[in-house]
Coordinates of C-alpha atoms in Angstrom, one line a residue:
Chain A
M23 CA 0.6 -0.1 0.2
K24 CA 3.0 2.4 1.3
E25 CA 4.4 1.2 -2.3
E26 CA 1.7 2.0 -4.4
I27 CA 1.1 5.4 -2.3
K28 CA 5.0 6.4 -3.2
K29 CA 4.4 5.4 -6.8
D30 CA 0.6 7.2 -7.5
L31 CA 2.8 10.5 -5.8
L32 CA 6.0 10.3 -7.7
E33 CA 3.9 9.8 -11.0
L34 CA 2.1 12.7 -10.0
F35 CA 5.1 15.2 -8.9
C36 CA 6.4 13.7 -12.1
H37 CA 2.9 15.3 -13.9
M38 CA 3.4 18.7 -12.2
S39 CA 7.1 19.2 -13.0
A40 CA 6.8 18.4 -16.2
S41 CA 3.6 20.8 -16.4
A42 CA 5.6 23.6 -14.8
R43 CA 8.8 23.2 -17.1
G44 CA 6.6 23.2 -20.4
C45 CA 4.2 26.3 -19.4
V46 CA 8.0 28.8 -19.8
E47 CA 7.5 28.1 -23.0
E48 CA 3.5 26.6 -24.1
P49 CA 0.6 28.9 -24.6
K50 CA -0.6 31.3 -21.5
L51 CA -4.0 29.2 -20.6
Y52 CA -1.9 25.7 -20.8
G53 CA -1.2 27.0 -17.1
P54 CA -4.6 27.2 -15.7
L55 CA -5.6 23.8 -17.9
R56 CA -2.3 21.9 -16.2
M57 CA -3.1 22.8 -13.0
I58 CA -6.4 22.0 -13.0
D59 CA -5.7 18.9 -14.8
S60 CA -3.4 18.4 -11.8
M61 CA -6.2 18.8 -9.1
E62 CA -8.2 16.8 -11.4
K63 CA -5.5 13.8 -11.0
M64 CA -5.5 14.9 -7.1
I65 CA -9.2 13.8 -6.4
Q66 CA -8.0 10.8 -8.6
L67 CA -5.8 9.6 -6.3
L68 CA -8.1 10.2 -3.4
E69 CA -10.7 8.3 -5.1
K70 CA -9.0 4.9 -6.0
R71 CA -8.1 5.2 -1.4
G72 CA -12.2 6.1 -0.8
L73 CA -11.3 8.8 0.3
A74 CA -12.9 11.8 -1.9
D75 CA -16.5 12.6 -1.3
D76 CA -19.6 13.0 -3.7
F77 CA -18.7 16.8 -3.8
L78 CA -15.3 16.4 -5.0
K79 CA -16.1 13.2 -7.2
E80 CA -18.5 15.8 -8.6
E81 CA -15.9 18.4 -9.3
K82 CA -13.6 15.9 -10.8
E83 CA -15.8 14.6 -13.6
K84 CA -16.3 19.2 -14.1
I85 CA -13.1 19.5 -14.4
K86 CA -12.8 16.1 -17.1
E87 CA -15.7 17.8 -19.1
G88 CA -14.0 21.3 -18.9
K89 CA -10.7 21.6 -19.5
Y90 CA -11.2 20.2 -22.9
L91 CA -12.7 23.8 -23.8
V92 CA -9.1 25.6 -23.8
M93 CA -8.9 24.0 -27.0
R94 CA -11.7 25.7 -28.5
D95 CA -13.4 28.5 -26.7
R96 CA -11.2 30.4 -24.9
E97 CA -14.5 32.6 -22.5
A98 CA -15.6 29.4 -22.1
F99 CA -12.9 27.9 -20.5
V100 CA -12.5 31.4 -18.3
K101 CA -16.2 31.1 -17.0
F102 CA -15.5 27.3 -16.6
L103 CA -12.8 28.3 -13.8
D104 CA -14.5 30.8 -12.3
E105 CA -17.7 28.1 -12.1
L106 CA -14.9 25.8 -10.0
V107 CA -13.2 28.5 -8.2
M108 CA -16.9 29.9 -6.7
D109 CA -17.2 25.7 -6.1
F110 CA -14.5 25.0 -4.1
T111 CA -14.9 28.7 -1.8
K112 CA -18.8 27.7 -1.2
K113 CA -17.6 24.5 -0.2
L114 CA -14.5 26.0 1.7
K115 CA -17.1 28.8 3.5
E116 CA -19.4 26.0 4.5
S117 CA -16.7 23.8 6.1
Chain B
M25 CA -14.6 5.6 -53.0
T26 CA -14.4 8.3 -49.6
D27 CA -13.2 11.6 -50.8
L28 CA -10.0 12.2 -49.2
L29 CA -11.3 15.4 -48.2
E30 CA -13.5 14.6 -46.2
R31 CA -11.4 11.8 -44.6
I32 CA -9.0 14.6 -43.3
A33 CA -12.1 16.8 -41.9
G34 CA -13.1 13.9 -40.6
R35 CA -10.1 13.6 -38.6
R36 CA -10.5 14.4 -34.3
S37 CA -7.8 14.4 -32.2
I38 CA -9.1 12.4 -29.4
R39 CA -8.8 11.9 -26.1
S40 CA -11.0 9.7 -24.8
F41 CA -10.5 5.8 -25.3
T42 CA -12.1 2.8 -24.8
D43 CA -10.3 -0.3 -23.1
R44 CA -9.8 -2.1 -26.2
E45 CA -6.8 -3.2 -27.3
I46 CA -4.9 -2.3 -30.7
E47 CA -4.5 -5.3 -32.7
G48 CA -0.3 -5.5 -33.7
D49 CA -0.7 -5.6 -37.2
R50 CA -2.9 -2.8 -37.1
I51 CA -0.3 -0.7 -35.1
R52 CA 2.2 -2.1 -38.0
K53 CA -0.4 -0.8 -40.4
L54 CA 0.1 2.8 -39.4
I55 CA 4.1 2.6 -39.2
E56 CA 3.9 1.7 -42.7
A57 CA 1.5 5.0 -43.4
A58 CA 4.4 7.1 -41.8
I59 CA 6.7 5.1 -44.6
Y60 CA 5.4 6.8 -47.2
A61 CA 5.5 10.5 -46.0
P62 CA 7.5 12.6 -47.8
S63 CA 11.1 13.1 -46.5
G64 CA 13.4 16.1 -47.1
G65 CA 16.5 14.8 -48.7
N66 CA 14.7 11.0 -48.6
I67 CA 16.9 11.0 -45.3
Q68 CA 13.9 9.6 -43.6
A69 CA 15.9 10.2 -39.9
W70 CA 13.4 9.1 -37.5
N71 CA 12.7 6.0 -36.1
V72 CA 9.4 4.9 -33.5
V73 CA 8.7 4.0 -30.3
V74 CA 5.7 1.6 -29.5
L75 CA 4.3 1.4 -26.5
Q76 CA 1.5 -0.6 -25.2
G77 CA 1.8 -1.6 -22.0
A78 CA -0.5 -0.1 -19.5
G79 CA 2.6 1.2 -16.7
N80 CA 5.0 2.0 -19.8
I81 CA 1.8 4.3 -20.9
E82 CA 1.4 5.6 -17.6
R83 CA 5.0 6.1 -16.8
I84 CA 5.1 8.3 -20.2
K85 CA 1.8 10.3 -19.1
A86 CA 3.4 10.9 -16.0
A87 CA 6.3 13.4 -18.2
S88 CA 3.8 14.6 -20.5
P89 CA 1.3 17.1 -19.3
G90 CA -0.4 17.0 -22.6
L91 CA -0.7 13.7 -23.0
L92 CA -4.5 13.2 -21.5
G93 CA -7.1 10.8 -21.6
N94 CA -6.2 7.0 -21.1
P95 CA -5.1 6.2 -24.5
S96 CA -3.8 1.8 -25.3
A97 CA -1.1 2.9 -27.6
L98 CA 1.8 5.2 -28.2
I99 CA 3.7 5.9 -30.5
I100 CA 6.7 8.1 -30.0
F101 CA 8.3 9.4 -32.9
C102 CA 12.2 9.7 -32.1
A103 CA 14.5 11.8 -34.7
D104 CA 17.8 10.7 -34.9
K105 CA 19.7 13.7 -35.0
R106 CA 23.2 12.1 -36.2
R107 CA 21.9 10.4 -38.9
A108 CA 19.9 13.7 -40.1
Y109 CA 23.3 16.0 -39.4
E110 CA 25.3 13.2 -41.9
L111 CA 23.2 12.9 -44.6
G112 CA 21.1 16.7 -44.1
G113 CA 23.9 18.8 -42.8
E114 CA 22.5 21.6 -40.2
L115 CA 19.7 21.8 -42.1
G116 CA 18.6 18.3 -42.1
R117 CA 19.4 18.1 -38.2
D118 CA 17.4 21.1 -37.4
T119 CA 14.5 21.4 -39.3
L120 CA 14.1 18.7 -41.8
S121 CA 14.1 16.0 -39.4
I122 CA 11.2 17.9 -37.4
M123 CA 9.3 18.6 -40.6
D124 CA 9.4 14.4 -41.3
I125 CA 7.9 13.5 -38.5
A126 CA 5.5 16.2 -38.3
I127 CA 4.2 14.8 -42.2
A128 CA 4.7 11.2 -41.5
A129 CA 3.0 11.8 -38.1
Q130 CA -0.1 12.9 -39.8
N131 CA -0.2 10.2 -42.0
I132 CA -0.2 7.7 -39.5
C133 CA -3.8 9.6 -37.8
L134 CA -5.2 9.7 -41.5
E135 CA -4.8 5.6 -41.1
A136 CA -5.7 6.0 -37.4
T137 CA -9.5 7.5 -38.8
D138 CA -9.4 5.2 -42.0
L139 CA -9.0 2.1 -39.5
G140 CA -11.4 3.3 -37.1
L141 CA -8.8 4.5 -34.6
G142 CA -8.5 7.7 -32.7
S143 CA -5.3 9.5 -32.4
C144 CA -3.7 12.4 -30.9
M145 CA -0.9 14.4 -31.6
I146 CA 1.4 15.7 -28.5
R147 CA 4.0 17.6 -28.1
S148 CA 3.3 18.9 -24.7
F149 CA 5.8 16.6 -23.5
N150 CA 9.3 17.1 -21.5
Q151 CA 11.4 15.7 -24.2
N152 CA 14.6 14.8 -20.9
A153 CA 12.4 13.0 -19.2
V154 CA 10.9 10.8 -22.1
R155 CA 14.5 10.6 -23.4
E156 CA 15.6 9.4 -20.1
L157 CA 12.1 6.6 -19.1
L158 CA 12.6 5.6 -22.7
E159 CA 16.8 5.1 -22.1
L160 CA 17.4 6.7 -25.5
P161 CA 20.9 7.3 -26.9
E162 CA 21.9 11.6 -26.6
A163 CA 21.4 11.4 -30.8
M164 CA 18.0 9.9 -30.4
S165 CA 15.4 13.4 -29.6
P166 CA 11.5 12.3 -28.8
E167 CA 9.7 14.9 -30.6
L168 CA 6.3 13.7 -30.9
I169 CA 3.9 11.6 -29.4
I170 CA 0.7 9.9 -30.8
S171 CA -1.7 8.2 -28.5
L172 CA -4.1 5.9 -29.7
G173 CA -7.4 3.9 -29.0
Y174 CA -10.6 3.4 -30.1
P175 CA -12.4 6.2 -29.4
L176 CA -15.3 6.6 -26.8
D177 CA -15.8 9.6 -27.7
I178 CA -15.5 11.7 -30.5
P179 CA -15.5 15.7 -30.5
E180 CA -17.3 17.9 -32.3
P181 CA -14.8 20.0 -35.2
P182 CA -13.2 22.8 -33.3
P183 CA -13.3 25.8 -35.7
R184 CA -11.0 26.5 -38.6
R185 CA -10.1 29.8 -40.3
S186 CA -11.8 29.7 -43.7
V187 CA -9.6 29.6 -46.9
E188 CA -10.1 33.0 -48.0
D189 CA -8.7 33.6 -44.6
T190 CA -5.3 31.6 -45.3
I191 CA -4.7 32.9 -48.4
Y192 CA -1.5 35.6 -48.1
Y193 CA -1.8 36.4 -51.5
W194 CA -2.7 34.7 -54.5
D195 CA -0.5 35.3 -58.0
K196 CA -0.6 38.4 -57.2
V197 CA 2.8 39.8 -59.3
K198 CA 3.4 43.8 -59.1
S199 CA 3.3 45.3 -62.5
R200 CA 6.0 47.7 -63.4

């Protein structure tokens, strides 16, 4: 179990560091894309271990759908990010 | 016979795949499509790495932020910089080898569409990390990844510029 967590985290950190390096040269909007993609991966990691609640599962699905907007509709992508921020902010306020 | 332009227009970047494995003969056919692509000076300075094992794909995914979804195979194009330089000089090494890969990759994606497969070209990956994971020699430079699988979801076509918009000029000659 411990080894599996370690492996999953290594994959995540590899993804995040490669994303950070890529953002130096990639289009500006790829920065937000990489961040929410990392969020999705983190939620997946929690889900795999039964640690994600319904809210996180819903947000993961929302990210999975919404992230591709970056490739076809900039305005819609930004709106989707705004909604995501509010989802997490409201949840934080409730907690 | 289907119109070639229709096939070209019908190709999509697919990022959502079923679990179905791609048969080996189909992968071979894709690579065959690639070798018929034009090559600057006919130098053909590229090789491919094919990955079908889930563990290997996951590792490459970790170093490739642009590799989204769950492909069942990857074809990784590597430029053989030594061959490109020996046969094509600096132009061959720095430009033609990359152009050759781009053209060959398009052939793969079109053949994939024809075979009912989904594909996506990816350049957002860390070249050093992928080279390290694949244990490639220094002269072999990973340049482009094609993710492949049987499509689960085919997205709507993204907006394209019109033909008119892309033509800077057509046979415009200044009269003296």
